Amino acid sequence: MPHARHLLPLLACLAVTQPARAAGPDWPDTYLSRVEAVAVVQSLNAALLASRSATATLEGWCAAHRMAEAPRLVARLERGVDKPAGPETRKRLAVGPDEPLRYRRVRLACGDHVLSEADNWYVPARLTPEMNRVLETTDTPFGRAVSSLGTTRQTVGAEPHWQPLPEGWDQAPPPAPACGRLAVPEHLFSHRAVLFTGERQPFSEVVETYTSRVLDFARAPRPADPACPKP
């Protein structure tokens, strides 16, 4: 049996030649797959824009796509970070330059899937002491922590970060398939929204950036693209 030290060069070679599985959703790079990706992303985008709570919408998405045994959203709080609110944020929250605001950054996960990243500025004086305690000391999603306020939200900005199909695709012939794995960027789209109490008082502004993990669910097999060789 070879000595362990003689195996080291071989193991190093294998580590180099074995391709690592890329992170993110495992979708083939075909025309059909790209069209489906557009439909899926826009479905989630529309649901979020029409919703009073991004937390509830993401939990519903996770449950409908069977992405976790317990489809309950958890906020992975990033502690020790701060980002001052800009003047436009203060204006939308109807607070002066000296009014205390708090900042909270979280990664919202359902099971093993981090579905979004959120930057949140809120007015602590407009929340209850218990809400402030929960937000400062626990990983509770913001929407769940303040739900008793009768929260509504108003989207003030939306930005796409990925377009699976080229501009003019709806009038052009389908592009040739790449016959590989669809390269999906980490961030798909983002929303900026202001949250209001039931009395229509603004108390928070949030920027939510949705990740490629929203596509990381099991799908039924699709027909093989005839232009691609069989694996």
Protein backbone atom coordinates (compact mmCIF):
# COMPACT_ATOMS: atom_id res chain seq x y z
CA MET A 1 0.00 0.00 0.00
CA PRO A 2 1.50 3.42 -0.94
CA HIS A 3 2.67 5.66 1.85
CA ALA A 4 0.28 8.56 2.63
CA ARG A 5 2.83 11.14 1.51
CA HIS A 6 2.89 9.57 -1.96
CA LEU A 7 -0.87 10.14 -2.26
CA LEU A 8 -0.70 13.87 -1.63
CA PRO A 9 0.30 14.87 -5.19
CA LEU A 10 -2.43 12.63 -6.61
CA LEU A 11 -5.08 14.09 -4.30
CA ALA A 12 -3.99 17.61 -5.19
CA CYS A 13 -4.30 16.79 -8.88
CA LEU A 14 -7.77 15.35 -8.40
CA ALA A 15 -8.83 18.45 -6.49
CA VAL A 16 -7.79 20.59 -9.43
CA THR A 17 -9.35 18.46 -12.16
CA GLN A 18 -12.67 17.80 -10.37
CA PRO A 19 -14.93 20.79 -11.13
CA ALA A 20 -16.73 22.17 -8.09
CA ARG A 21 -20.49 22.47 -8.29
CA ALA A 22 -21.36 26.12 -8.66
CA ALA A 23 -23.67 27.64 -6.09
CA GLY A 24 -27.18 28.66 -6.97
CA PRO A 25 -30.08 27.18 -8.92
CA ASP A 26 -29.39 24.29 -11.28
CA TRP A 27 -31.23 25.34 -14.45
CA PRO A 28 -30.03 24.41 -17.97
CA ASP A 29 -28.99 27.22 -20.29
CA THR A 30 -31.67 26.74 -22.95
CA TYR A 31 -34.20 29.11 -24.47
CA LEU A 32 -37.08 27.38 -22.69
CA SER A 33 -35.28 27.62 -19.37
CA ARG A 34 -34.59 31.34 -19.83
CA VAL A 35 -38.24 32.01 -20.69
CA GLU A 36 -39.29 30.07 -17.60
CA ALA A 37 -36.84 32.02 -15.46
CA VAL A 38 -38.36 35.29 -16.68
CA ALA A 39 -41.84 34.04 -15.80
CA VAL A 40 -40.83 32.80 -12.35
CA VAL A 41 -38.93 35.96 -11.39
CA GLN A 42 -41.72 38.23 -12.62
CA SER A 43 -44.32 36.17 -10.74
CA LEU A 44 -42.46 36.71 -7.48
CA ASN A 45 -41.81 40.36 -8.32
CA ALA A 46 -45.53 40.98 -8.93
CA ALA A 47 -46.54 39.15 -5.75
CA LEU A 48 -44.13 41.25 -3.67
CA LEU A 49 -45.26 44.53 -5.23
CA ALA A 50 -48.90 43.67 -4.47
CA SER A 51 -48.23 42.48 -0.92
CA ARG A 52 -48.44 44.24 2.44
CA SER A 53 -45.64 42.05 3.81
CA ALA A 54 -42.53 40.77 2.05
CA THR A 55 -42.03 38.34 4.95
CA ALA A 56 -45.42 36.71 4.39
CA THR A 57 -44.93 36.63 0.61
CA LEU A 58 -41.53 34.92 0.88
CA GLU A 59 -42.90 32.39 3.35
CA GLY A 60 -45.71 31.63 0.92
CA TRP A 61 -43.17 31.27 -1.90
CA CYS A 62 -41.05 28.91 0.17
CA ALA A 63 -44.09 26.79 1.08
CA ALA A 64 -45.51 26.66 -2.45
CA HIS A 65 -42.15 25.55 -3.87
CA ARG A 66 -41.45 23.08 -1.02
CA MET A 67 -38.07 24.64 -0.29
CA ALA A 68 -38.00 23.72 3.40
CA GLU A 69 -39.72 21.28 5.74
CA ALA A 70 -40.87 24.22 7.88
CA PRO A 71 -41.43 27.15 5.49
CA ARG A 72 -40.87 29.85 8.08
CA LEU A 73 -38.65 32.80 7.37
CA VAL A 74 -35.71 33.52 9.69
CA ALA A 75 -33.78 36.80 9.74
CA ARG A 76 -30.04 36.25 10.06
CA LEU A 77 -29.12 39.49 11.73
CA GLU A 78 -25.78 41.11 10.88
CA ARG A 79 -24.66 42.70 14.13
CA GLY A 80 -22.28 45.60 14.56
CA VAL A 81 -23.05 47.24 11.20
CA ASP A 82 -24.45 50.70 10.58
CA LYS A 83 -25.42 52.75 7.55
CA PRO A 84 -26.66 56.31 8.07
CA ALA A 85 -29.98 57.17 6.43
CA GLY A 86 -29.83 59.66 3.60
CA PRO A 87 -31.88 62.87 3.48
CA GLU A 88 -34.43 61.33 1.09
CA THR A 89 -35.08 58.48 3.50
CA ARG A 90 -35.58 60.94 6.37
CA LYS A 91 -37.95 62.95 4.21
CA ARG A 92 -40.04 59.88 3.35
CA LEU A 93 -40.15 58.92 7.04
CA ALA A 94 -41.16 62.48 7.98
CA VAL A 95 -38.36 62.90 10.53
CA GLY A 96 -35.91 65.74 11.05
CA PRO A 97 -32.12 65.49 10.75
CA ASP A 98 -31.72 64.94 14.52
CA GLU A 99 -34.48 62.34 15.02
CA PRO A 100 -32.91 59.00 16.06
CA LEU A 101 -33.14 56.26 13.44
CA ARG A 102 -31.95 52.71 13.81
CA TYR A 103 -30.44 50.53 11.10
CA ARG A 104 -30.87 46.79 10.75
CA ARG A 105 -29.37 44.53 8.09
CA VAL A 106 -30.55 40.95 7.73
CA ARG A 107 -30.41 38.01 5.37
CA LEU A 108 -33.85 36.39 5.18
CA ALA A 109 -33.65 32.62 4.93
CA CYS A 110 -36.16 29.83 4.55
CA GLY A 111 -34.45 26.57 5.45
CA ASP A 112 -31.04 26.63 3.74
CA HIS A 113 -32.11 29.23 1.16
CA VAL A 114 -31.24 32.91 1.71
CA LEU A 115 -34.03 34.46 -0.35
CA SER A 116 -33.32 38.14 0.23
CA GLU A 117 -31.06 40.68 1.89
CA ALA A 118 -32.63 43.68 3.57
CA ASP A 119 -31.35 47.08 4.70
CA ASN A 120 -33.83 48.68 7.08
CA TRP A 121 -34.03 52.12 8.69
CA TYR A 122 -36.77 52.61 11.26
CA VAL A 123 -38.02 55.16 13.78
CA PRO A 124 -37.80 53.50 17.22
CA ALA A 125 -40.06 56.14 18.81
CA ARG A 126 -42.92 54.93 16.59
CA LEU A 127 -42.62 51.32 17.75
CA THR A 128 -43.47 49.75 21.09
CA PRO A 129 -40.68 48.96 23.57
CA GLU A 130 -41.25 45.25 22.97
CA MET A 131 -40.91 45.66 19.21
CA ASN A 132 -37.64 47.53 19.68
CA ARG A 133 -36.37 44.82 22.01
CA VAL A 134 -37.24 42.06 19.53
CA LEU A 135 -35.60 43.92 16.64
CA GLU A 136 -32.42 44.64 18.59
CA THR A 137 -31.91 41.27 20.27
CA THR A 138 -33.50 38.56 18.11
CA ASP A 139 -33.48 37.24 14.55
CA THR A 140 -37.21 37.89 14.06
CA PRO A 141 -38.03 39.24 10.56
CA PHE A 142 -38.99 42.92 10.67
CA GLY A 143 -42.43 42.36 9.13
CA ARG A 144 -43.35 39.80 11.77
CA ALA A 145 -42.04 41.93 14.64
CA VAL A 146 -44.22 44.93 13.70
CA SER A 147 -47.26 43.11 12.30
CA SER A 148 -49.57 44.34 15.09
CA LEU A 149 -49.21 47.91 13.74
CA GLY A 150 -51.51 47.00 10.84
CA THR A 151 -48.62 47.58 8.48
CA THR A 152 -49.03 48.67 4.89
CA ARG A 153 -46.23 49.38 2.45
CA GLN A 154 -45.65 51.69 -0.48
CA THR A 155 -43.00 50.81 -3.03
CA VAL A 156 -40.94 53.84 -3.99
CA GLY A 157 -38.43 52.10 -6.26
CA ALA A 158 -37.86 48.81 -8.08
CA GLU A 159 -34.73 47.78 -9.97
CA PRO A 160 -34.03 44.63 -12.00
CA HIS A 161 -30.50 43.21 -11.79
CA TRP A 162 -30.84 40.33 -14.25
CA GLN A 163 -32.51 39.85 -17.60
CA PRO A 164 -32.34 36.20 -18.71
CA LEU A 165 -33.34 37.10 -22.29
CA PRO A 166 -31.64 39.69 -24.52
CA GLU A 167 -33.33 42.94 -25.42
CA GLY A 168 -35.76 42.45 -28.32
CA TRP A 169 -36.07 38.71 -27.67
CA ASP A 170 -39.82 38.77 -28.30
CA GLN A 171 -39.27 39.76 -31.96
CA ALA A 172 -36.07 37.83 -32.64
CA PRO A 173 -35.50 34.14 -33.40
CA PRO A 174 -34.54 32.01 -30.38
CA PRO A 175 -30.80 32.08 -29.69
CA ALA A 176 -28.78 28.89 -29.90
CA PRO A 177 -28.63 26.98 -26.59
CA ALA A 178 -25.43 27.13 -24.60
CA CYS A 179 -25.92 23.47 -23.59
CA GLY A 180 -24.59 24.13 -20.11
CA ARG A 181 -25.80 25.45 -16.83
CA LEU A 182 -27.63 28.77 -16.74
CA ALA A 183 -25.44 31.41 -15.11
CA VAL A 184 -27.67 33.19 -12.60
CA PRO A 185 -26.22 36.20 -10.74
CA GLU A 186 -26.46 36.43 -6.98
CA HIS A 187 -28.98 39.31 -7.06
CA LEU A 188 -32.09 39.28 -9.28
CA PHE A 189 -34.00 42.46 -8.39
CA SER A 190 -34.51 44.91 -5.55
CA HIS A 191 -37.33 46.98 -4.06
CA ARG A 192 -37.30 50.10 -1.91
CA ALA A 193 -40.43 50.56 0.18
CA VAL A 194 -41.80 52.69 3.00
CA LEU A 195 -43.80 50.97 5.75
CA PHE A 196 -46.77 52.70 7.40
CA THR A 197 -48.83 52.04 10.51
CA GLY A 198 -52.58 51.51 10.25
CA GLU A 199 -52.92 55.26 10.93
CA ARG A 200 -50.75 55.94 7.86
CA GLN A 201 -47.72 57.10 9.81
CA PRO A 202 -44.41 56.14 8.14
CA PHE A 203 -42.06 54.28 10.46
CA SER A 204 -39.59 52.35 8.29
CA GLU A 205 -37.85 52.33 4.94
CA VAL A 206 -36.43 49.08 3.60
CA VAL A 207 -34.33 48.09 0.61
CA GLU A 208 -34.88 44.41 -0.20
CA THR A 209 -32.59 42.64 -2.65
CA TYR A 210 -33.81 39.23 -3.82
CA THR A 211 -31.28 36.52 -4.51
CA SER A 212 -30.87 33.68 -6.98
CA ARG A 213 -31.98 31.27 -4.24
CA VAL A 214 -35.60 32.07 -4.98
CA LEU A 215 -35.06 29.85 -8.06
CA ASP A 216 -33.45 27.03 -6.10
CA PHE A 217 -36.36 24.61 -6.01
CA ALA A 218 -37.03 21.18 -7.53
CA ARG A 219 -38.68 21.21 -10.96
CA ALA A 220 -40.24 18.47 -13.04
CA PRO A 221 -37.95 17.24 -15.86
CA ARG A 222 -38.08 19.28 -19.08
CA PRO A 223 -37.69 17.90 -22.60
CA ALA A 224 -34.06 17.69 -23.69
CA ASP A 225 -33.00 20.35 -26.18
CA PRO A 226 -32.28 18.47 -29.44
CA ALA A 227 -29.45 20.88 -30.21
CA CYS A 228 -27.53 19.79 -27.12
CA PRO A 229 -25.66 16.48 -26.90
CA LYS A 230 -26.96 13.98 -24.38
CA PRO A 231 -24.90 13.80 -21.18
